[in-house]
CSV table of C-alpha atoms (C1' of nucleotides) in Angstrom, one decimal:
chain,number,residue,atom,x,y,z
V,554,MET,CA,18.1,4.7,2.9
V,555,LYS,CA,16.8,2.6,0.9
V,556,PHE,CA,15.4,2.3,-2.9
V,557,ASP,CA,12.4,4.1,-3.0
V,558,PRO,CA,10.1,1.6,-5.8
V,559,ASP,CA,7.5,3.5,-5.5
V,560,THR,CA,9.3,6.4,-7.8
V,561,ILE,CA,10.3,4.8,-11.5
V,562,VAL,CA,12.6,7.9,-12.5
V,563,ALA,CA,15.3,7.8,-15.0
V,564,PRO,CA,14.7,6.0,-17.8
V,565,ASN,CA,18.3,6.1,-18.9
V,566,SER,CA,17.6,6.9,-22.1
V,567,SER,CA,16.6,9.6,-21.7
V,568,HIS,CA,18.0,13.1,-20.9
V,569,GLN,CA,19.3,12.1,-17.2
V,570,GLY,CA,18.5,14.9,-14.4
V,571,SER,CA,20.5,15.0,-11.3
V,572,SER,CA,23.2,12.6,-11.2
V,573,HIS,CA,23.5,9.2,-9.1
V,574,ARG,CA,25.7,7.8,-6.9
V,575,GLY,CA,26.3,3.8,-7.7
V,576,ARG,CA,26.3,1.9,-10.5
V,577,PRO,CA,23.6,3.2,-13.6
V,578,ARG,CA,20.7,1.1,-14.6
V,579,GLN,CA,21.0,-1.0,-17.4
V,580,PHE,CA,17.7,-0.6,-18.5
V,581,CYS,CA,14.9,1.8,-19.0
V,582,PRO,CA,12.4,1.0,-16.8
V,583,ASP,CA,8.9,2.3,-18.8
V,584,ALA,CA,10.2,0.4,-21.5
V,585,ALA,CA,10.3,-2.8,-19.3
V,586,LEU,CA,7.1,-2.0,-17.2
V,587,THR,CA,5.8,-2.4,-20.5
V,588,ALA,CA,6.9,-5.3,-21.6
V,589,ALA,CA,5.6,-6.3,-18.9
V,590,LEU,CA,2.4,-5.2,-19.3
V,591,LYS,CA,2.2,-7.0,-22.3
V,592,VAL,CA,3.1,-10.3,-20.6
V,593,PHE,CA,0.6,-10.3,-17.8
V,594,TRP,CA,-1.7,-9.3,-20.5
V,595,GLU,CA,-2.0,-12.2,-22.1
V,596,ARG,CA,-1.4,-14.1,-19.6
V,597,GLY,CA,-2.8,-12.9,-16.7
V,598,TYR,CA,-1.6,-12.0,-13.1
V,599,GLU,CA,-1.1,-16.0,-11.6
V,600,GLY,CA,-0.3,-16.8,-15.8
V,601,ALA,CA,2.8,-14.7,-15.8
V,602,SER,CA,5.9,-16.4,-13.6
V,603,MET,CA,8.3,-14.2,-12.4
V,604,ALA,CA,10.7,-16.1,-15.1
V,605,GLU,CA,8.8,-15.1,-17.8
V,606,LEU,CA,8.7,-11.6,-16.7
V,607,THR,CA,11.9,-11.3,-16.4
V,608,GLU,CA,12.6,-12.4,-19.7
V,609,ALA,CA,10.1,-10.1,-21.7
V,610,MET,CA,11.2,-7.3,-19.3
V,611,GLY,CA,15.3,-8.0,-20.9
V,612,ILE,CA,16.3,-8.3,-17.2
V,613,THR,CA,17.4,-10.0,-14.0
V,614,LYS,CA,15.2,-10.6,-11.6
V,615,PRO,CA,16.9,-9.0,-8.1
V,616,SER,CA,16.8,-6.6,-11.0
V,617,LEU,CA,13.2,-6.1,-11.4
V,618,TYR,CA,13.2,-7.1,-7.4
V,619,ALA,CA,15.3,-3.6,-6.8
V,620,CYS,CA,13.2,-1.0,-9.3
V,621,PHE,CA,9.5,-2.7,-9.0
V,622,GLY,CA,9.4,-4.2,-5.9
V,623,ASN,CA,7.4,-7.1,-5.8
V,624,LYS,CA,5.3,-9.4,-8.6
V,625,GLU,CA,2.4,-7.8,-7.1
V,626,ALA,CA,3.7,-3.7,-7.2
V,627,LEU,CA,4.8,-5.3,-10.5
V,628,PHE,CA,1.7,-6.0,-11.1
V,629,ARG,CA,-0.1,-2.7,-9.7
V,630,LYS,CA,2.5,-0.8,-11.7
V,631,ALA,CA,1.6,-2.3,-15.0
V,632,LEU,CA,-1.9,-2.0,-14.5
V,633,ASP,CA,-2.3,2.1,-13.8
V,634,LEU,CA,0.5,2.1,-17.1
V,635,TYR,CA,-2.7,0.2,-18.6
V,636,GLU,CA,-5.0,2.3,-17.6
V,637,LYS,CA,-3.1,5.1,-18.6
V,638,GLU,CA,-2.0,4.2,-21.8
V,639,LYS,CA,-4.4,1.9,-23.2
V,640,LEU,CA,-7.6,3.4,-21.7
V,641,ALA,CA,-6.9,6.4,-23.9
V,642,TYR,CA,-10.2,6.4,-25.7
V,643,VAL,CA,-12.5,5.9,-22.4
V,644,ARG,CA,-12.4,10.0,-21.3
V,645,ALA,CA,-11.6,11.1,-24.9
V,646,GLY,CA,-15.1,8.7,-25.7
V,647,LEU,CA,-16.8,10.9,-23.4
V,648,THR,CA,-16.5,13.8,-24.6
V,649,ALA,CA,-18.7,13.0,-27.9
V,650,PRO,CA,-21.3,14.8,-28.4
V,651,THR,CA,-24.3,12.7,-27.6
V,652,ALA,CA,-25.0,9.4,-25.9
V,653,LYS,CA,-25.0,7.4,-29.1
V,654,GLY,CA,-21.3,8.9,-30.3
V,655,VAL,CA,-20.1,8.6,-26.9
V,656,ALA,CA,-21.7,4.9,-27.3
V,657,GLU,CA,-19.3,4.5,-30.9
V,658,ALA,CA,-16.4,5.8,-29.7
V,659,PHE,CA,-16.6,2.7,-26.7
V,660,LEU,CA,-16.6,0.7,-28.8
V,661,ARG,CA,-14.6,2.0,-31.8
V,662,GLY,CA,-11.7,2.4,-29.6
V,663,SER,CA,-11.9,-1.9,-28.1
V,664,LEU,CA,-12.3,-2.6,-31.6
V,665,ALA,CA,-8.8,-1.2,-32.5
V,666,MET,CA,-7.6,-2.4,-30.1
V,667,GLN,CA,-8.3,-5.8,-30.7
V,668,THR,CA,-7.4,-5.5,-34.3
V,669,GLY,CA,-3.7,-4.1,-33.0
V,670,ASN,CA,-0.6,-5.7,-32.8
V,671,ASP,CA,-1.5,-5.6,-28.7
V,672,PRO,CA,-2.8,-9.4,-26.3
V,673,ARG,CA,-6.3,-9.1,-27.2
V,674,GLY,CA,-9.4,-8.7,-24.7
V,675,CYS,CA,-9.0,-5.9,-21.9
V,676,LEU,CA,-7.3,-6.0,-18.9
V,677,SER,CA,-8.9,-4.9,-16.8
V,678,VAL,CA,-12.2,-8.0,-17.3
V,679,VAL,CA,-9.0,-10.6,-17.9
V,680,SER,CA,-8.1,-10.0,-14.4
V,681,ALA,CA,-11.3,-9.8,-13.2
V,682,VAL,CA,-12.7,-12.3,-14.6
V,683,ALA,CA,-9.6,-14.8,-13.3
V,684,CYS,CA,-9.1,-16.9,-10.9
V,685,THR,CA,-10.3,-15.6,-7.7
V,686,ASN,CA,-8.1,-15.7,-5.6
V,687,TYR,CA,-5.5,-13.1,-6.6
V,688,ALA,CA,-4.6,-10.6,-3.5
V,689,ASP,CA,-7.0,-8.6,-2.6
V,690,SER,CA,-5.4,-5.6,-3.1
V,691,ILE,CA,-5.0,-6.3,-6.5
V,692,ARG,CA,-8.3,-7.5,-6.6
V,693,ASP,CA,-9.7,-4.1,-4.8
V,694,GLU,CA,-7.5,-2.2,-7.2
V,695,ILE,CA,-9.1,-3.5,-10.5
V,696,THR,CA,-13.2,-3.7,-9.3
V,697,SER,CA,-12.4,0.7,-7.9
V,698,LEU,CA,-10.8,1.2,-12.0
V,699,ARG,CA,-13.7,-0.8,-12.9
V,700,LEU,CA,-16.5,1.2,-10.6
V,701,ALA,CA,-14.7,4.8,-11.3
V,702,THR,CA,-15.3,3.7,-15.7
V,703,ASP,CA,-18.7,3.1,-14.6
V,704,ARG,CA,-19.6,6.2,-12.5
V,705,ALA,CA,-18.2,8.7,-15.4
V,706,ILE,CA,-20.4,6.1,-18.2
V,707,ILE,CA,-23.4,6.8,-15.8
V,708,GLU,CA,-23.1,10.8,-15.0
V,709,ARG,CA,-21.8,11.1,-18.8
V,710,PHE,CA,-25.5,9.2,-19.6
V,711,GLU,CA,-26.8,11.7,-17.3
V,712,ARG,CA,-26.6,14.3,-19.0
V,713,ALA,CA,-27.7,12.9,-22.0
V,714,ARG,CA,-30.7,11.4,-20.9
V,715,ASP,CA,-31.5,15.5,-19.9
V,716,GLU,CA,-30.6,16.7,-23.1
V,717,GLY,CA,-33.0,14.3,-25.1
V,718,ASP,CA,-30.4,11.3,-26.4
V,719,PHE,CA,-32.3,9.3,-25.3
V,720,PRO,CA,-36.6,8.3,-26.0
V,721,PRO,CA,-38.6,8.7,-22.9
V,722,GLY,CA,-38.0,6.4,-19.9
V,723,VAL,CA,-34.8,4.8,-20.7
V,724,ASP,CA,-32.6,4.6,-17.6
V,725,PRO,CA,-29.5,6.3,-17.9
V,726,ALA,CA,-27.5,3.5,-15.6
V,727,ALA,CA,-29.4,1.6,-17.2
V,728,MET,CA,-27.9,1.8,-20.6
V,729,ALA,CA,-24.2,2.5,-19.5
V,730,HIS,CA,-24.0,-1.2,-17.8
V,731,TYR,CA,-25.8,-2.8,-21.2
V,732,LEU,CA,-22.7,-0.8,-23.1
V,733,THR,CA,-20.6,-1.9,-20.6
V,734,ALA,CA,-22.0,-5.8,-21.0
V,735,ILE,CA,-21.5,-5.2,-24.7
V,736,LEU,CA,-17.6,-4.7,-24.3
V,737,GLN,CA,-16.9,-7.4,-22.4
V,738,GLY,CA,-18.5,-8.8,-24.1
V,739,MET,CA,-15.9,-8.5,-26.9
V,740,THR,CA,-13.8,-8.5,-24.5
V,741,VAL,CA,-14.0,-12.2,-24.2
V,742,GLN,CA,-15.2,-13.0,-27.8
V,743,ALA,CA,-11.1,-11.0,-28.8
V,744,ARG,CA,-10.3,-13.9,-26.1
V,745,SER,CA,-11.9,-17.0,-27.1
V,746,GLY,CA,-10.4,-15.8,-30.8
V,747,ALA,CA,-13.0,-14.4,-32.5
V,748,THR,CA,-12.2,-12.4,-35.8
V,749,PRO,CA,-11.5,-8.7,-36.3
V,750,VAL,CA,-14.4,-8.6,-39.2
V,751,GLU,CA,-16.8,-10.8,-36.7
V,752,LEU,CA,-15.8,-7.8,-33.4
V,753,GLU,CA,-16.8,-5.0,-36.8
V,754,ARG,CA,-19.9,-6.9,-36.8
V,755,LEU,CA,-20.5,-6.6,-33.7
V,756,VAL,CA,-20.1,-3.6,-32.9
V,757,ALA,CA,-21.9,-2.6,-35.8
V,758,THR,CA,-24.8,-4.5,-34.5
V,759,THR,CA,-24.9,-3.2,-31.7
V,760,LEU,CA,-25.0,0.4,-32.8
V,761,ALA,CA,-27.8,-0.4,-35.4
V,762,ILE,CA,-30.2,-1.2,-32.4
V,763,TRP,CA,-28.8,1.9,-30.5
V,764,PRO,CA,-32.5,3.7,-28.5
V,765,GLY,CA,-32.3,7.7,-29.3
V,766,ARG,CA,-28.6,9.6,-30.5
I,843,MET,CA,-5.8,-54.8,-16.9
I,844,LYS,CA,-6.6,-50.9,-15.7
I,845,PHE,CA,-9.6,-49.6,-14.2
I,846,ASP,CA,-11.1,-47.0,-17.3
I,847,PRO,CA,-10.7,-43.9,-15.8
I,848,ASP,CA,-13.3,-42.5,-18.7
I,849,THR,CA,-16.1,-44.7,-17.5
I,850,ILE,CA,-18.2,-43.6,-13.9
I,851,VAL,CA,-19.8,-46.0,-12.9
I,852,ALA,CA,-21.7,-47.6,-9.7
I,853,PRO,CA,-22.1,-44.3,-8.0
I,854,ASN,CA,-21.8,-46.7,-4.0
I,855,SER,CA,-25.1,-44.8,-3.0
I,856,SER,CA,-27.2,-46.5,-5.5
I,857,HIS,CA,-28.4,-49.7,-6.8
I,858,GLN,CA,-25.6,-51.3,-7.7
I,859,GLY,CA,-26.0,-53.5,-10.5
I,860,SER,CA,-23.2,-56.4,-11.4
I,861,SER,CA,-20.8,-56.8,-7.8
I,862,HIS,CA,-17.6,-55.5,-8.5
I,863,ARG,CA,-14.6,-57.2,-7.0
I,864,GLY,CA,-11.9,-55.4,-4.6
I,865,ARG,CA,-12.7,-53.0,-1.9
I,866,PRO,CA,-16.0,-51.3,-2.6
I,867,ARG,CA,-15.2,-47.5,-3.0
I,868,GLN,CA,-16.6,-45.1,0.3
I,869,PHE,CA,-17.9,-42.3,-2.2
I,870,CYS,CA,-20.0,-41.2,-4.8
I,871,PRO,CA,-18.6,-40.7,-8.1
I,872,ASP,CA,-21.1,-38.0,-9.4
I,873,ALA,CA,-21.3,-36.4,-6.1
I,874,ALA,CA,-16.9,-35.8,-6.0
I,875,LEU,CA,-18.2,-34.7,-9.4
I,876,THR,CA,-20.2,-31.8,-8.3
I,877,ALA,CA,-18.5,-31.2,-6.0
I,878,ALA,CA,-15.1,-30.5,-8.0
I,879,LEU,CA,-17.4,-28.6,-11.1
I,880,LYS,CA,-17.6,-25.8,-7.9
I,881,VAL,CA,-14.5,-25.7,-7.3
I,882,PHE,CA,-13.4,-25.4,-11.1
I,883,TRP,CA,-16.3,-23.0,-11.7
I,884,GLU,CA,-15.1,-20.8,-8.9
I,885,ARG,CA,-11.1,-20.8,-9.3
I,886,GLY,CA,-10.5,-21.5,-12.9
I,887,TYR,CA,-8.7,-24.3,-14.0
I,888,GLU,CA,-5.2,-23.6,-13.0
I,889,GLY,CA,-6.6,-21.4,-9.5
I,890,ALA,CA,-8.2,-24.8,-8.8
I,891,SER,CA,-5.2,-26.8,-6.4
I,892,MET,CA,-5.6,-30.9,-6.2
I,893,ALA,CA,-5.2,-29.3,-3.1
I,894,GLU,CA,-8.3,-28.2,-2.5
I,895,LEU,CA,-10.1,-30.4,-4.4
I,896,THR,CA,-9.8,-33.0,-2.6
I,897,GLU,CA,-10.8,-31.3,0.5
I,898,ALA,CA,-13.9,-30.0,-1.1
I,899,MET,CA,-14.4,-34.0,-2.8
I,900,GLY,CA,-13.8,-35.5,0.4
I,901,ILE,CA,-11.2,-38.0,-0.8
I,902,THR,CA,-7.7,-38.3,-1.0
I,903,LYS,CA,-5.7,-38.1,-3.7
I,904,PRO,CA,-5.3,-41.6,-5.1
I,905,SER,CA,-8.9,-41.9,-4.5
I,906,LEU,CA,-9.1,-39.1,-7.3
I,907,TYR,CA,-6.1,-39.9,-9.6
I,908,ALA,CA,-7.7,-43.4,-9.4
I,909,CYS,CA,-11.2,-42.3,-10.6
I,910,PHE,CA,-10.9,-40.1,-12.6
I,911,GLY,CA,-7.5,-39.8,-14.2
I,912,ASN,CA,-6.0,-36.6,-13.9
I,913,LYS,CA,-6.4,-33.2,-12.9
I,914,GLU,CA,-7.6,-32.7,-16.9
I,915,ALA,CA,-9.7,-35.2,-17.0
I,916,LEU,CA,-11.0,-34.4,-14.2
I,917,PHE,CA,-11.5,-30.8,-15.7
I,918,ARG,CA,-12.5,-31.9,-18.8
I,919,LYS,CA,-15.9,-34.8,-16.4
I,920,ALA,CA,-16.6,-31.3,-14.9
I,921,LEU,CA,-16.7,-29.6,-18.4
I,922,ASP,CA,-19.3,-32.7,-19.0
I,923,LEU,CA,-21.1,-32.6,-16.5
I,924,TYR,CA,-21.5,-28.4,-16.5
I,925,GLU,CA,-23.0,-28.5,-19.7
I,926,LYS,CA,-25.3,-31.2,-19.6
I,927,GLU,CA,-26.8,-30.0,-15.9
I,928,LYS,CA,-26.2,-25.6,-15.7
I,929,LEU,CA,-26.4,-25.6,-19.8
I,930,ALA,CA,-29.8,-26.9,-20.3
I,931,TYR,CA,-31.4,-23.1,-20.3
I,932,VAL,CA,-29.7,-23.2,-24.0
I,933,ARG,CA,-31.3,-26.5,-25.6
I,934,ALA,CA,-34.8,-25.6,-23.8
I,935,GLY,CA,-34.1,-21.6,-24.8
I,936,LEU,CA,-33.7,-23.0,-28.4
I,937,THR,CA,-37.6,-24.4,-28.7
I,938,ALA,CA,-39.1,-20.5,-27.7
I,939,PRO,CA,-41.1,-19.3,-30.4
I,940,THR,CA,-39.1,-16.6,-31.5
I,941,ALA,CA,-35.8,-14.8,-31.3
I,942,LYS,CA,-36.8,-12.5,-29.1
I,943,GLY,CA,-38.4,-15.1,-26.7
I,944,VAL,CA,-35.2,-16.9,-27.5
I,945,ALA,CA,-33.2,-13.9,-26.8
I,946,GLU,CA,-35.3,-13.8,-23.0
I,947,ALA,CA,-35.2,-17.9,-22.6
I,948,PHE,CA,-31.5,-17.1,-22.0
I,949,LEU,CA,-31.0,-14.1,-21.0
I,950,ARG,CA,-33.4,-15.6,-18.2
I,951,GLY,CA,-31.4,-18.1,-18.0
I,952,SER,CA,-28.1,-16.8,-17.5
I,953,LEU,CA,-29.7,-14.3,-14.5
I,954,ALA,CA,-30.8,-17.4,-13.0
I,955,MET,CA,-27.6,-19.1,-12.3
I,956,GLN,CA,-26.2,-16.1,-11.4
I,957,THR,CA,-28.8,-15.5,-8.3
I,958,GLY,CA,-28.6,-19.4,-7.5
I,959,ASN,CA,-26.0,-20.4,-4.9
I,960,ASP,CA,-24.2,-21.8,-8.0
I,961,PRO,CA,-20.6,-19.8,-8.5
I,962,ARG,CA,-21.5,-16.5,-10.3
I,963,GLY,CA,-20.2,-16.0,-13.7
I,964,CYS,CA,-20.3,-19.1,-16.7
I,965,LEU,CA,-17.7,-21.1,-16.3
I,966,SER,CA,-16.8,-21.9,-20.0
I,967,VAL,CA,-16.5,-18.1,-20.2
I,968,VAL,CA,-14.2,-18.1,-17.4
I,969,SER,CA,-12.4,-20.8,-18.2
I,970,ALA,CA,-12.2,-19.1,-22.2
I,971,VAL,CA,-10.8,-15.7,-21.0
I,972,ALA,CA,-8.0,-16.6,-17.7
I,973,CYS,CA,-4.8,-17.3,-18.3
I,974,THR,CA,-3.4,-18.5,-21.9
I,975,ASN,CA,-1.6,-21.8,-20.1
I,976,TYR,CA,-4.1,-23.8,-20.4
I,977,ALA,CA,-3.9,-27.0,-21.8
I,978,ASP,CA,-4.5,-27.1,-25.6
I,979,SER,CA,-6.8,-29.8,-25.4
I,980,ILE,CA,-8.6,-28.1,-22.5
I,981,ARG,CA,-9.0,-25.1,-25.3
I,982,ASP,CA,-10.0,-27.2,-27.9
I,983,GLU,CA,-12.6,-28.2,-25.6
I,984,ILE,CA,-13.6,-25.1,-24.5
I,985,THR,CA,-13.9,-23.1,-28.1
I,986,SER,CA,-15.4,-26.6,-29.7
I,987,LEU,CA,-18.0,-26.0,-26.9
I,988,ARG,CA,-18.5,-22.4,-27.4
I,989,LEU,CA,-18.6,-22.8,-31.8
I,990,ALA,CA,-21.5,-26.0,-30.8
I,991,THR,CA,-23.7,-23.2,-29.2
I,992,ASP,CA,-23.0,-20.5,-31.0
I,993,ARG,CA,-23.6,-22.8,-34.4
I,994,ALA,CA,-27.2,-23.6,-32.9
I,995,ILE,CA,-27.9,-20.5,-31.7
I,996,ILE,CA,-27.5,-18.8,-35.2
I,997,GLU,CA,-29.3,-21.9,-37.2
I,998,ARG,CA,-32.3,-21.0,-35.0
I,999,PHE,CA,-32.1,-17.0,-35.7
I,1000,GLU,CA,-31.1,-18.1,-39.9
I,1001,ARG,CA,-35.6,-19.7,-38.6
I,1002,ALA,CA,-36.4,-17.4,-37.1
I,1003,ARG,CA,-35.0,-14.6,-40.0
I,1004,ASP,CA,-37.5,-16.9,-42.4
I,1005,GLU,CA,-40.3,-16.0,-40.0
I,1006,GLY,CA,-40.2,-13.0,-40.0
I,1007,ASP,CA,-39.1,-12.3,-36.2
I,1008,PHE,CA,-36.6,-9.7,-36.9
I,1009,PRO,CA,-37.1,-6.3,-39.4
I,1010,PRO,CA,-35.7,-6.5,-42.9
I,1011,GLY,CA,-31.6,-6.4,-43.0
I,1012,VAL,CA,-31.2,-7.7,-40.0
I,1013,ASP,CA,-28.4,-10.7,-39.5
I,1014,PRO,CA,-29.0,-13.9,-38.2
I,1015,ALA,CA,-25.7,-14.6,-37.7
I,1016,ALA,CA,-23.9,-10.5,-36.2
I,1017,MET,CA,-27.7,-11.0,-33.9
I,1018,ALA,CA,-26.4,-14.3,-32.7
I,1019,HIS,CA,-23.1,-12.7,-31.8
I,1020,TYR,CA,-24.4,-9.7,-30.6
I,1021,LEU,CA,-26.9,-11.8,-27.6
I,1022,THR,CA,-23.7,-14.1,-26.6
I,1023,ALA,CA,-21.0,-10.7,-26.4
I,1024,ILE,CA,-24.2,-9.9,-23.7
I,1025,LEU,CA,-24.6,-13.0,-22.2
I,1026,GLN,CA,-20.9,-12.8,-21.6
I,1027,GLY,CA,-21.0,-9.0,-20.4
I,1028,MET,CA,-23.3,-10.3,-17.8
I,1029,THR,CA,-21.1,-13.3,-16.7
I,1030,VAL,CA,-18.9,-10.6,-16.7
I,1031,GLN,CA,-20.2,-8.2,-14.8
I,1032,ALA,CA,-21.9,-11.2,-12.3
I,1033,ARG,CA,-18.2,-12.9,-11.3
I,1034,SER,CA,-16.4,-8.9,-10.3
I,1035,GLY,CA,-19.6,-8.4,-8.3
I,1036,ALA,CA,-22.6,-6.9,-10.2
I,1037,THR,CA,-25.9,-7.2,-7.4
I,1038,PRO,CA,-29.0,-9.5,-8.8
I,1039,VAL,CA,-30.9,-6.0,-9.5
I,1040,GLU,CA,-28.2,-4.4,-11.7
I,1041,LEU,CA,-28.3,-8.0,-13.6
I,1042,GLU,CA,-32.2,-8.3,-13.5
I,1043,ARG,CA,-31.7,-4.5,-14.9
I,1044,LEU,CA,-29.2,-5.0,-17.7
I,1045,VAL,CA,-32.2,-7.9,-18.7
I,1046,ALA,CA,-34.9,-5.4,-19.0
I,1047,THR,CA,-32.5,-2.9,-21.4
I,1048,THR,CA,-32.0,-5.5,-23.9
I,1049,LEU,CA,-34.8,-7.2,-23.5
I,1050,ALA,CA,-36.8,-3.8,-24.7
I,1051,ILE,CA,-34.3,-2.8,-27.2
I,1052,TRP,CA,-34.2,-5.9,-29.0
I,1053,PRO,CA,-35.4,-5.3,-32.1
I,1054,GLY,CA,-38.2,-7.2,-34.3
I,1055,ARG,CA,-40.1,-9.4,-31.9
F,1461,DC,C1',43.2,7.4,-6.7
F,1462,DG,C1',40.8,5.2,-2.7
F,1463,DA,C1',35.9,5.4,-0.3
F,1464,DA,C1',31.1,4.7,-0.4
F,1465,DT,C1',27.1,3.3,-2.9
F,1466,DT,C1',23.8,1.6,-6.7
F,1467,DT,C1',23.6,-2.5,-9.8
F,1468,DC,C1',24.1,-6.3,-12.2
F,1469,DA,C1',24.5,-11.5,-12.3
F,1470,DT,C1',24.7,-16.4,-10.3
F,1471,DA,C1',23.3,-19.2,-7.3
F,1472,DC,C1',20.3,-20.8,-3.7
F,1473,DC,C1',16.2,-21.0,0.1
F,1474,DA,C1',11.7,-22.4,0.9
F,1475,DC,C1',6.8,-23.6,-0.2
F,1476,DG,C1',3.1,-25.8,-2.9
F,1477,DC,C1',2.3,-28.0,-7.2
F,1478,DA,C1',0.5,-31.7,-9.5
F,1479,DG,C1',1.4,-36.3,-9.4
F,1480,DT,C1',3.0,-41.3,-7.0
F,1481,DA,C1',5.3,-45.6,-4.3
F,1482,DT,C1',4.1,-48.2,-0.7
F,1483,DA,C1',1.9,-50.6,2.8
F,1484,DT,C1',-2.9,-51.8,4.7
F,1485,DA,C1',-8.0,-52.3,4.7
F,1486,DA,C1',-12.1,-54.1,2.7
F,1487,DG,C1',-15.0,-56.5,0.3
F,1488,DA,C1',-15.7,-61.5,-3.7
F,1489,DG,C1',-14.2,-66.1,-5.7
F,1490,DT,C1',-13.0,-70.3,-4.8
S,608,DA,C1',-9.9,-69.6,5.2
S,609,DC,C1',-7.0,-68.4,1.8
S,610,DT,C1',-6.2,-66.0,-2.5
S,611,DC,C1',-7.2,-61.6,-5.2
S,612,DT,C1',-8.2,-57.6,-6.1
S,613,DT,C1',-9.8,-53.2,-5.7
S,614,DA,C1',-9.9,-49.0,-2.9
S,615,DT,C1',-7.9,-45.9,0.7
S,616,DA,C1',-4.3,-44.0,4.1
S,617,DT,C1',0.5,-41.8,4.5
S,618,DA,C1',4.4,-40.5,2.6
S,619,DC,C1',7.2,-39.0,-1.1
S,620,DT,C1',9.3,-37.5,-5.4
S,621,DG,C1',10.2,-34.1,-9.1
S,622,DC,C1',9.7,-29.3,-10.1
S,623,DG,C1',8.0,-24.7,-10.9
S,624,DT,C1',7.7,-20.8,-8.3
S,625,DG,C1',8.2,-16.0,-6.1
S,626,DG,C1',11.8,-14.1,-3.2
S,627,DT,C1',16.5,-13.6,-1.7
S,628,DA,C1',22.0,-13.9,-0.7
S,629,DT,C1',26.6,-13.0,-1.9
S,630,DG,C1',30.2,-10.7,-4.7
S,631,DA,C1',31.4,-8.3,-8.7
S,632,DA,C1',30.5,-4.4,-11.9
S,633,DA,C1',30.4,0.4,-12.4
S,634,DT,C1',29.4,4.3,-11.0
S,635,DT,C1',30.5,9.5,-8.1
S,636,DC,C1',32.2,11.3,-4.4
S,637,DG,C1',36.2,13.1,-1.6
DNA sequence: CGAATTTCATACCACGCAGTATATAAGAGT
DNA sequence: ACTCTTATATACTGCGTGGTATGAAATTCG
């Protein structure tokens, strides 16, 4: 029976539940995946070579392939991790009391991501924009991920409209796409070297202009 | 003496001034460069292979290298062509009478580019975001290009402030970066499959929110 | 201990990439 | 007509890529 690469289990640094025949793996898959995410994040899918990845992950190629499948599967898992960990502020932001509060939470969350130690820019944006020749499955996953968050923001803004957060005549869906456009633009600017101060000013400007509460 | 690839001259379809020793070239460099631009535009620099380029340009590899130098030089010339032809609306937009007029010209110009037959998205944005491992010279050229237009917009908005286009307390530079962020976000959304109607709505929303005249 | 099983390390493979050597074709100058 | 020059076509090179074969090391089960 073959090893199932879809299930990452038993990082050997933490407590190991059921014992395991054969030689134990000498690295922590979670840590390795985190390292891989960082590489994909700054180099893009095609820009990240297996050599770079294995070096950053601190493992050899056969270990990588045995544990994660292939490059595409690795990227997919890294993308899952990204959306799980790094995009927490999206889910959190949706709980803000007003539409403007949601916008502020998103903008500040995105800003915090740019000023941290992580690579600049949003992995989803980078992956969506860069090269047309990604594997179709990857493109599909990225777009479906984007559609899901778009949908969530739209629904949140529809509620906001019903609660009177917007001036009359404002379309919630339009405001949602407007907000995501600014977030994406912020990613592009961060990616091309904008300073944290400039990004902070972008946040402030957007909030100053924001219609309603 | 070697042929200087920096000067593209004598497309053989148009009138040919001074005659030319040796076998005449059997393609039009301008048309070939336009075809190359299209490929770079939709695939990115690294995503475009020489095979794709030569096929789209309708010439063979030695012809390409003889005429344009190498891949990097070809991209550089394509980028020049892009900024000269496709970004004409930027220079035109700067002449609008008010700040909001400038914003509208940029937004509509960018929108028109997305709905045309050309590849989606802005080549500069794609090139800026995608892969970190471009040749340094290319990155430098792209950023200097971006800085130049940023500077132009900022100066135009400073004039707009002096002319009273903005409400008091609005920073022209901040508004410039805000506007470019939206344009960049529009590119990202167009690149990831947004419909012209959605982009049109983004333009309308931005203009509806725009402070001042 | 010995057998089974799984991971690790080194070396390797086929392929696509950017770029080129070489020989031939097509024109201009004399 | 003959030479000189430039472009074209075909075939090639060296290299980096994603992915793998193979054998040794490390563990559990009997």
